[in-house]
Amino acid sequence: MESLLMEVLFDFAKDLAKFVRRRSWEVICILGLFVIWSYLSRRVGEKLALVFELVLIAVVISIRPVRQRIGSFLRTQNVCIRFSQALSSLPAFESRPPSILQAKMGGHSTHLTLRLRAGTTADLLDNVREDIAVQMRLGSVRVVRDNIDSSVVHVKLVRGAPLSGRVLAWSGNIDVQTSLWDPIEVGIDEDGEAVAAYLPENSLLAGGEPGAGKSVFLNLLLCHICRDPSVQFFIFDGKPPELACWKPLCEGFADTDVDQAIVLLDRIRDLMADRYRRLGQLGLRKVTPECGLGFVVVVVDELPYYIASGKAGKEFGDKFRDLQARGRAAGIIIILTAQKPSSDNVPTSIRDLVTLRVAFRCSTRDASDTILGQGWSSQGYSASSIPLSDRGVGLFLG
């Protein structure tokens, strides 16, 4: 009988310890209020002490910034508790749950930084993210291991599909001049925050199935590019007349005539050589904001079309690879689009040099990884999960 009673008391103490650990802030607040009430009750009486506490709570709640902070804190704590409960129900983490180092709630997601215990790994947590999403009724759960400390894991809990069905107007003004040295806004993320891309010394690849939003994204970038009067830009329109409206503004334009495209590419390579000569005269290794040389932007829509055109396509691919490999220091920015930039239609020597990537909706996880890079879909970042109706929604890696 005594052993049974001890076992019941032990289980009760264990459950109580879990509750206190999960609700530590609530317990601290209750104990704090009790201490204040006990102190005041000995001096002014129990009733006046209770009235004073109620007035104090009412005053604190009436202050809007304080109320918002408290509400945000309580919501974040609630998410942390639900996350801990979901993990505790899984055999892999029941006896070794990770500790939450930091929690930050955004508009439609919560970012958690976890410290894993011995015997657990980020891969183990990644394997159960679908179970966590089901238990917490989330749209998706994403797990990324920290680059510096392997025991630290970053988890993103996304509620619903925050970008679904939203049509946004461009926030820029075509009449206002800007500099391409500044990051350009390319959209918003799941929390409603602006997503910016820094183009200097970078190249960009956008991919996805037909109608997913590549062309609109490309036109958005061109709108930003045109706002810098020092920029020269060249267009290879592999899907005419998609970019024909920009022909009066660009320095050079080529459509589906591959021989014409090669001539334009040679012209750009000559411009690159001239820029390197000027940089040498200035004693510089690369283009800087102070050197007086604006950027040269090369936009290639549907790159596979030009490369797959027989002997001329091979010539185009070789010259384009040279431009991509040597043009960065000369201030040449390359922007590419392709439905599926696999090694069959886009050489890996070109694709692997791209630093910024945007994956719009893809039909398969492999197609998404072809754009973003191998392994991203296994971490929960797959453009194949984007609903068919969500045109213009994509994953940005940069």
Short mmCIF file of C-alpha atoms in Angstrom, two decimals:
data_model
loop_
_atom_site.label_atom_id
_atom_site.label_comp_id
_atom_site.label_asym_id
_atom_site.label_seq_id
_atom_site.Cartn_x
_atom_site.Cartn_y
_atom_site.Cartn_z
CA MET A 1 0.00 0.00 0.00
CA GLU A 2 2.79 2.39 0.90
CA SER A 3 4.65 1.62 -2.34
CA LEU A 4 1.50 2.32 -4.36
CA LEU A 5 0.99 5.61 -2.52
CA MET A 6 4.62 6.59 -3.13
CA GLU A 7 4.25 5.79 -6.83
CA VAL A 8 1.11 7.93 -7.07
CA LEU A 9 2.82 10.80 -5.24
CA PHE A 10 5.88 10.47 -7.48
CA ASP A 11 3.75 10.61 -10.65
CA PHE A 12 1.85 13.59 -9.25
CA ALA A 13 5.09 15.41 -8.43
CA LYS A 14 6.44 14.62 -11.90
CA ASP A 15 3.30 15.96 -13.60
CA LEU A 16 3.33 19.02 -11.34
CA ALA A 17 6.96 19.72 -12.23
CA LYS A 18 6.10 19.49 -15.95
CA PHE A 19 3.18 21.87 -15.47
CA VAL A 20 5.29 24.38 -13.54
CA ARG A 21 8.03 24.19 -16.17
CA ARG A 22 5.57 24.77 -19.02
CA ARG A 23 3.61 27.46 -17.17
CA SER A 24 6.56 29.01 -15.35
CA TRP A 25 5.67 32.62 -16.20
CA GLU A 26 2.05 32.19 -15.16
CA VAL A 27 3.16 30.61 -11.87
CA ILE A 28 5.62 33.45 -11.25
CA CYS A 29 2.91 36.08 -11.90
CA ILE A 30 0.46 34.35 -9.55
CA LEU A 31 3.09 34.04 -6.82
CA GLY A 32 4.04 37.70 -7.32
CA LEU A 33 0.44 38.84 -6.93
CA PHE A 34 0.07 36.66 -3.84
CA VAL A 35 3.22 38.15 -2.26
CA ILE A 36 1.97 41.71 -2.95
CA TRP A 37 -1.45 40.87 -1.52
CA SER A 38 0.09 39.28 1.59
CA TYR A 39 2.31 42.31 2.17
CA LEU A 40 -0.53 44.83 1.77
CA SER A 41 -3.08 42.80 3.75
CA ARG A 42 -0.92 43.07 6.87
CA ARG A 43 -0.91 46.86 6.58
CA VAL A 44 -4.26 47.94 5.13
CA GLY A 45 -6.37 44.82 5.50
CA GLU A 46 -7.32 42.01 3.13
CA LYS A 47 -10.19 43.83 1.37
CA LEU A 48 -8.21 46.99 0.59
CA ALA A 49 -5.25 44.88 -0.52
CA LEU A 50 -7.50 42.99 -2.95
CA VAL A 51 -9.00 46.25 -4.26
CA PHE A 52 -5.51 47.69 -4.74
CA GLU A 53 -4.41 44.64 -6.76
CA LEU A 54 -7.52 44.75 -8.96
CA VAL A 55 -6.97 48.47 -9.63
CA LEU A 56 -3.31 47.81 -10.42
CA ILE A 57 -4.22 45.06 -12.90
CA ALA A 58 -6.89 47.29 -14.51
CA VAL A 59 -4.42 50.17 -14.92
CA VAL A 60 -1.80 47.91 -16.48
CA ILE A 61 -4.31 46.36 -18.90
CA SER A 62 -5.67 49.79 -19.90
CA ILE A 63 -2.27 50.85 -21.30
CA ARG A 64 -2.43 49.69 -24.92
CA PRO A 65 1.30 49.05 -25.58
CA VAL A 66 1.57 47.08 -22.34
CA ARG A 67 -1.60 45.15 -23.15
CA GLN A 68 -0.28 44.30 -26.61
CA ARG A 69 3.06 43.16 -25.22
CA ILE A 70 1.37 40.98 -22.63
CA GLY A 71 -1.00 39.52 -25.22
CA SER A 72 1.85 38.77 -27.62
CA PHE A 73 3.87 37.20 -24.82
CA LEU A 74 0.98 34.99 -23.71
CA ARG A 75 0.26 33.87 -27.29
CA THR A 76 3.91 33.01 -27.81
CA GLN A 77 4.01 31.07 -24.54
CA ASN A 78 0.88 29.19 -25.57
CA VAL A 79 2.51 28.14 -28.84
CA CYS A 80 5.63 27.02 -26.96
CA ILE A 81 3.52 24.94 -24.57
CA ARG A 82 1.59 23.30 -27.41
CA PHE A 83 4.85 22.59 -29.23
CA SER A 84 6.35 20.99 -26.11
CA GLN A 85 3.22 18.90 -25.61
CA ALA A 86 3.31 17.75 -29.24
CA LEU A 87 6.96 16.70 -28.88
CA SER A 88 6.35 14.97 -25.55
CA SER A 89 3.75 12.73 -27.19
CA LEU A 90 6.32 11.42 -29.69
CA PRO A 91 8.49 8.46 -28.58
CA ALA A 92 11.70 9.98 -29.93
CA PHE A 93 11.41 13.07 -27.71
CA GLU A 94 9.23 11.90 -24.82
CA SER A 95 12.13 11.47 -22.41
CA ARG A 96 14.52 13.95 -24.06
CA PRO A 97 12.55 17.04 -25.08
CA PRO A 98 14.58 19.99 -26.40
CA SER A 99 14.71 23.25 -24.48
CA ILE A 100 13.34 26.40 -26.11
CA LEU A 101 16.05 29.08 -26.21
CA GLN A 102 14.07 31.75 -28.03
CA ALA A 103 10.56 32.21 -29.38
CA LYS A 104 9.44 34.96 -31.73
CA MET A 105 5.93 35.29 -33.12
CA GLY A 106 5.34 36.89 -36.53
CA GLY A 107 2.19 37.65 -38.43
CA HIS A 108 1.43 34.08 -39.51
CA SER A 109 4.27 32.06 -38.04
CA THR A 110 6.29 31.44 -34.92
CA HIS A 111 10.07 31.04 -34.98
CA LEU A 112 11.56 28.79 -32.30
CA THR A 113 15.24 28.27 -31.50
CA LEU A 114 15.77 24.94 -29.74
CA ARG A 115 18.64 23.31 -27.89
CA LEU A 116 18.63 19.56 -28.53
CA ARG A 117 19.49 17.08 -25.81
CA ALA A 118 22.06 14.30 -26.14
CA GLY A 119 20.74 11.42 -28.20
CA THR A 120 18.58 13.59 -30.47
CA THR A 121 19.45 15.29 -33.76
CA ALA A 122 18.01 17.82 -36.17
CA ASP A 123 17.29 14.98 -38.63
CA LEU A 124 15.28 13.19 -35.94
CA LEU A 125 13.23 16.33 -35.37
CA ASP A 126 12.81 16.82 -39.11
CA ASN A 127 11.39 13.30 -39.43
CA VAL A 128 8.51 14.12 -37.04
CA ARG A 129 7.64 17.60 -38.30
CA GLU A 130 4.52 16.33 -40.07
CA ASP A 131 3.32 14.76 -36.80
CA ILE A 132 3.88 18.09 -35.05
CA ALA A 133 1.96 19.94 -37.78
CA VAL A 134 -1.00 17.56 -37.40
CA GLN A 135 -1.11 17.82 -33.61
CA MET A 136 -0.80 21.63 -33.62
CA ARG A 137 -3.08 22.00 -36.68
CA LEU A 138 -0.49 23.99 -38.60
CA GLY A 139 -0.03 24.57 -42.29
CA SER A 140 3.60 23.45 -42.20
CA VAL A 141 6.60 22.96 -39.92
CA ARG A 142 10.14 23.67 -41.14
CA VAL A 143 13.34 22.54 -39.46
CA VAL A 144 16.82 23.95 -40.20
CA ARG A 145 19.96 23.02 -38.28
CA ASP A 146 22.18 25.87 -37.10
CA ASN A 147 25.34 26.27 -39.19
CA ILE A 148 27.59 26.85 -36.18
CA ASP A 149 26.16 24.71 -33.38
CA SER A 150 24.69 21.33 -34.37
CA SER A 151 22.74 21.13 -31.10
CA VAL A 152 20.80 24.27 -32.03
CA VAL A 153 17.83 23.94 -34.37
CA HIS A 154 15.62 26.64 -35.88
CA VAL A 155 11.97 25.67 -36.24
CA LYS A 156 9.32 27.67 -38.10
CA LEU A 157 5.68 26.95 -37.30
CA VAL A 158 3.45 28.32 -40.08
CA ARG A 159 -0.26 28.78 -39.44
CA GLY A 160 -2.43 28.10 -42.50
CA ALA A 161 -1.45 29.42 -45.93
CA PRO A 162 -0.84 33.14 -45.27
CA LEU A 163 0.00 34.05 -48.87
CA SER A 164 -2.94 32.20 -50.40
CA GLY A 165 -5.38 34.32 -52.39
CA ARG A 166 -3.61 37.63 -51.78
CA VAL A 167 -3.10 40.01 -54.71
CA LEU A 168 -0.65 42.80 -53.90
CA ALA A 169 0.04 46.04 -55.72
CA TRP A 170 3.66 47.00 -56.42
CA SER A 171 4.88 49.32 -53.67
CA GLY A 172 7.40 51.13 -55.87
CA ASN A 173 7.10 54.24 -58.00
CA ILE A 174 8.48 54.07 -61.53
CA ASP A 175 8.99 57.87 -61.57
CA VAL A 176 11.31 57.87 -58.53
CA GLN A 177 14.99 57.29 -59.26
CA THR A 178 16.82 54.79 -57.07
CA SER A 179 20.18 53.03 -57.03
CA LEU A 180 20.62 49.37 -57.80
CA TRP A 181 23.25 49.31 -55.06
CA ASP A 182 20.33 49.28 -52.63
CA PRO A 183 18.32 46.10 -51.97
CA ILE A 184 15.15 45.94 -54.04
CA GLU A 185 11.82 44.75 -52.68
CA VAL A 186 10.60 41.64 -54.49
CA GLY A 187 7.61 40.67 -52.33
CA ILE A 188 6.46 39.91 -48.81
CA ASP A 189 7.02 36.87 -46.63
CA GLU A 190 4.58 34.83 -44.57
CA ASP A 191 4.68 37.39 -41.77
CA GLY A 192 3.88 40.34 -44.05
CA GLU A 193 7.47 41.63 -43.94
CA ALA A 194 9.17 42.92 -47.08
CA VAL A 195 11.57 40.54 -48.83
CA ALA A 196 14.51 42.29 -50.47
CA ALA A 197 17.08 41.03 -52.97
CA TYR A 198 20.60 42.46 -53.22
CA LEU A 199 21.65 42.19 -56.86
CA PRO A 200 25.22 43.65 -56.95
CA GLU A 201 27.82 40.88 -57.33
CA ASN A 202 25.00 38.34 -57.55
CA SER A 203 23.05 36.51 -60.22
CA LEU A 204 19.46 35.29 -60.02
CA LEU A 205 17.58 32.26 -61.29
CA ALA A 206 13.78 32.01 -61.28
CA GLY A 207 12.07 28.74 -62.14
CA GLY A 208 8.71 27.04 -61.95
CA GLU A 209 5.95 25.51 -64.02
CA PRO A 210 4.16 27.53 -66.77
CA GLY A 211 1.91 30.23 -65.35
CA ALA A 212 3.47 30.08 -61.88
CA GLY A 213 4.59 33.72 -61.91
CA LYS A 214 8.07 33.84 -63.46
CA SER A 215 7.20 36.46 -66.09
CA VAL A 216 5.48 38.78 -63.63
CA PHE A 217 8.46 38.47 -61.30
CA LEU A 218 10.81 39.25 -64.17
CA ASN A 219 8.82 42.35 -65.09
CA LEU A 220 8.89 43.42 -61.44
CA LEU A 221 12.68 43.23 -61.44
CA LEU A 222 12.83 45.24 -64.68
CA CYS A 223 10.65 47.93 -63.09
CA HIS A 224 13.22 48.27 -60.30
CA ILE A 225 16.14 48.19 -62.74
CA CYS A 226 14.68 51.01 -64.85
CA ARG A 227 14.55 53.29 -61.83
CA ASP A 228 18.36 53.50 -61.81
CA PRO A 229 19.39 55.83 -64.69
CA SER A 230 22.99 54.57 -64.62
CA VAL A 231 22.02 50.98 -65.47
CA GLN A 232 22.36 49.47 -68.93
CA PHE A 233 20.27 46.37 -69.50
CA PHE A 234 20.02 43.80 -72.27
CA ILE A 235 17.14 41.39 -72.87
CA PHE A 236 17.03 37.93 -74.45
CA ASP A 237 13.33 37.19 -74.89
CA GLY A 238 13.05 33.44 -75.42
CA LYS A 239 9.27 33.59 -75.14
CA PRO A 240 8.21 36.59 -77.27
CA PRO A 241 6.42 38.90 -76.99
CA GLU A 242 6.64 38.55 -73.19
CA LEU A 243 9.33 41.25 -72.75
CA ALA A 244 8.79 43.20 -75.97
CA CYS A 245 7.43 46.21 -74.06
CA TRP A 246 10.94 46.83 -72.65
CA LYS A 247 12.62 46.97 -76.07
CA PRO A 248 12.55 50.81 -76.38
CA LEU A 249 14.28 51.15 -72.99
CA CYS A 250 17.02 48.52 -73.16
CA GLU A 251 20.46 48.77 -74.77
CA GLY A 252 20.01 45.58 -76.75
CA PHE A 253 17.21 43.12 -77.47
CA ALA A 254 17.15 39.61 -78.97
CA ASP A 255 14.19 37.32 -79.50
CA THR A 256 14.15 33.68 -80.65
CA ASP A 257 16.76 34.18 -83.38
CA VAL A 258 19.73 32.42 -81.77
CA ASP A 259 22.25 33.88 -84.24
CA GLN A 260 21.00 37.36 -83.36
CA ALA A 261 21.29 36.42 -79.67
CA ILE A 262 24.93 35.37 -80.16
CA VAL A 263 25.71 38.73 -81.81
CA LEU A 264 24.16 40.55 -78.84
CA LEU A 265 26.07 38.31 -76.43
CA ASP A 266 29.36 39.15 -78.18
CA ARG A 267 28.50 42.82 -77.81
CA ILE A 268 28.01 42.38 -74.06
CA ARG A 269 31.29 40.48 -73.75
CA ASP A 270 33.08 43.32 -75.55
CA LEU A 271 31.48 45.71 -73.06
CA MET A 272 32.79 43.52 -70.24
CA ALA A 273 36.32 43.65 -71.64
CA ASP A 274 36.11 47.44 -71.98
CA ARG A 275 34.96 47.74 -68.38
CA TYR A 276 37.90 45.69 -67.15
CA ARG A 277 40.26 48.01 -69.03
CA ARG A 278 38.65 51.04 -67.38
CA LEU A 279 38.84 49.41 -63.96
CA GLY A 280 42.53 48.74 -64.54
CA GLN A 281 43.09 52.41 -65.40
CA LEU A 282 41.32 53.39 -62.18
CA GLY A 283 43.37 50.93 -60.14
CA LEU A 284 40.27 48.97 -59.08
CA ARG A 285 39.57 45.26 -58.99
CA LYS A 286 35.80 45.54 -59.25
CA VAL A 287 32.99 48.04 -59.74
CA THR A 288 32.25 50.20 -56.70
CA PRO A 289 29.58 52.87 -56.06
CA GLU A 290 32.23 55.59 -56.38
CA CYS A 291 33.90 54.50 -59.64
CA GLY A 292 31.22 56.00 -61.91
CA LEU A 293 30.40 52.76 -63.72
CA GLY A 294 26.75 51.74 -63.52
CA PHE A 295 25.61 48.15 -63.60
CA VAL A 296 25.00 46.09 -66.71
CA VAL A 297 21.99 43.79 -66.30
CA VAL A 298 21.53 40.82 -68.64
CA VAL A 299 18.05 39.28 -68.59
CA VAL A 300 17.55 35.90 -70.27
CA ASP A 301 13.98 34.63 -70.33
CA GLU A 302 13.78 30.85 -70.95
CA LEU A 303 17.51 30.18 -71.11
CA PRO A 304 17.04 26.51 -72.19
CA TYR A 305 15.65 27.67 -75.55
CA TYR A 306 18.95 29.34 -76.53
CA ILE A 307 21.18 26.52 -75.28
CA ALA A 308 19.18 23.71 -76.89
CA SER A 309 19.45 25.13 -80.42
CA GLY A 310 22.03 22.74 -81.88
CA LYS A 311 25.49 24.02 -82.79
CA ALA A 312 24.46 27.65 -82.34
CA GLY A 313 23.08 26.75 -78.92
CA LYS A 314 26.43 25.28 -77.85
CA GLU A 315 28.20 28.45 -78.98
CA PHE A 316 25.70 30.55 -77.06
CA GLY A 317 26.13 28.38 -73.95
CA ASP A 318 29.94 28.58 -74.03
CA LYS A 319 29.98 32.36 -74.44
CA PHE A 320 27.27 32.86 -71.86
CA ARG A 321 29.18 30.72 -69.34
CA ASP A 322 32.24 32.92 -69.89
CA LEU A 323 30.16 36.07 -69.33
CA GLN A 324 28.68 34.64 -66.15
CA ALA A 325 32.02 33.48 -64.77
CA ARG A 326 33.95 36.70 -65.44
CA GLY A 327 31.30 39.40 -65.42
CA ARG A 328 30.65 39.79 -61.69
CA ALA A 329 33.59 42.07 -60.92
CA ALA A 330 32.78 44.17 -64.00
CA GLY A 331 29.35 44.99 -62.56
CA ILE A 332 27.40 42.59 -64.79
CA ILE A 333 24.27 41.16 -63.16
CA ILE A 334 22.65 38.13 -64.79
CA ILE A 335 18.97 37.24 -64.35
CA LEU A 336 17.73 33.93 -65.74
CA THR A 337 14.42 32.11 -65.96
CA ALA A 338 13.68 28.49 -66.83
CA GLN A 339 10.73 26.22 -66.19
CA LYS A 340 12.96 23.42 -64.92
CA PRO A 341 16.69 24.23 -64.99
CA SER A 342 17.84 20.60 -64.85
CA SER A 343 21.20 19.49 -66.21
CA ASP A 344 19.40 18.29 -69.36
CA ASN A 345 18.59 21.82 -70.52
CA VAL A 346 20.74 24.12 -68.33
CA PRO A 347 24.38 23.05 -67.83
CA THR A 348 25.37 22.70 -64.19
CA SER A 349 28.37 24.94 -64.91
CA ILE A 350 25.87 27.79 -65.43
CA ARG A 351 23.31 26.83 -62.80
CA ASP A 352 25.86 26.33 -60.01
CA LEU A 353 27.20 29.88 -60.39
CA VAL A 354 23.80 31.41 -59.58
CA THR A 355 23.67 32.90 -56.06
CA LEU A 356 20.00 33.98 -55.73
CA ARG A 357 17.18 31.55 -56.51
CA VAL A 358 13.41 31.83 -56.67
CA ALA A 359 11.26 28.71 -57.01
CA PHE A 360 7.66 29.26 -58.02
CA ARG A 361 5.21 26.36 -57.97
CA CYS A 362 6.66 23.10 -59.26
CA SER A 363 4.92 19.80 -59.92
CA THR A 364 7.45 17.68 -57.99
CA ARG A 365 9.88 17.99 -55.08
CA ASP A 366 12.76 17.10 -57.42
CA ALA A 367 11.87 19.98 -59.73
CA SER A 368 11.89 22.34 -56.73
CA ASP A 369 15.31 21.06 -55.65
CA THR A 370 16.57 21.60 -59.19
CA ILE A 371 15.94 25.32 -58.71
CA LEU A 372 16.79 25.84 -55.04
CA GLY A 373 19.49 23.20 -54.70
CA GLN A 374 19.62 19.63 -53.50
CA GLY A 375 18.15 18.90 -50.08
CA TRP A 376 15.86 21.87 -49.49
CA SER A 377 12.66 19.89 -50.00
CA SER A 378 13.70 17.44 -47.27
CA GLN A 379 13.89 20.39 -44.87
CA GLY A 380 10.32 21.43 -45.64
CA TYR A 381 11.09 23.97 -48.37
CA SER A 382 9.50 22.57 -51.52
CA ALA A 383 7.75 24.62 -54.19
CA SER A 384 5.62 21.55 -54.97
CA SER A 385 3.63 22.28 -51.79
CA ILE A 386 2.43 25.63 -53.18
CA PRO A 387 -1.27 25.34 -54.16
CA LEU A 388 -2.04 25.49 -57.87
CA SER A 389 -4.23 28.56 -57.35
CA ASP A 390 -1.45 30.58 -55.65
CA ARG A 391 0.15 32.17 -58.69
CA GLY A 392 3.08 34.41 -57.83
CA VAL A 393 3.88 32.62 -54.56
CA GLY A 394 7.38 31.17 -54.40
CA LEU A 395 10.39 30.33 -52.27
CA PHE A 396 13.27 32.82 -52.26
CA LEU A 397 16.80 31.64 -51.45
CA GLY A 398 19.38 34.35 -51.05
#
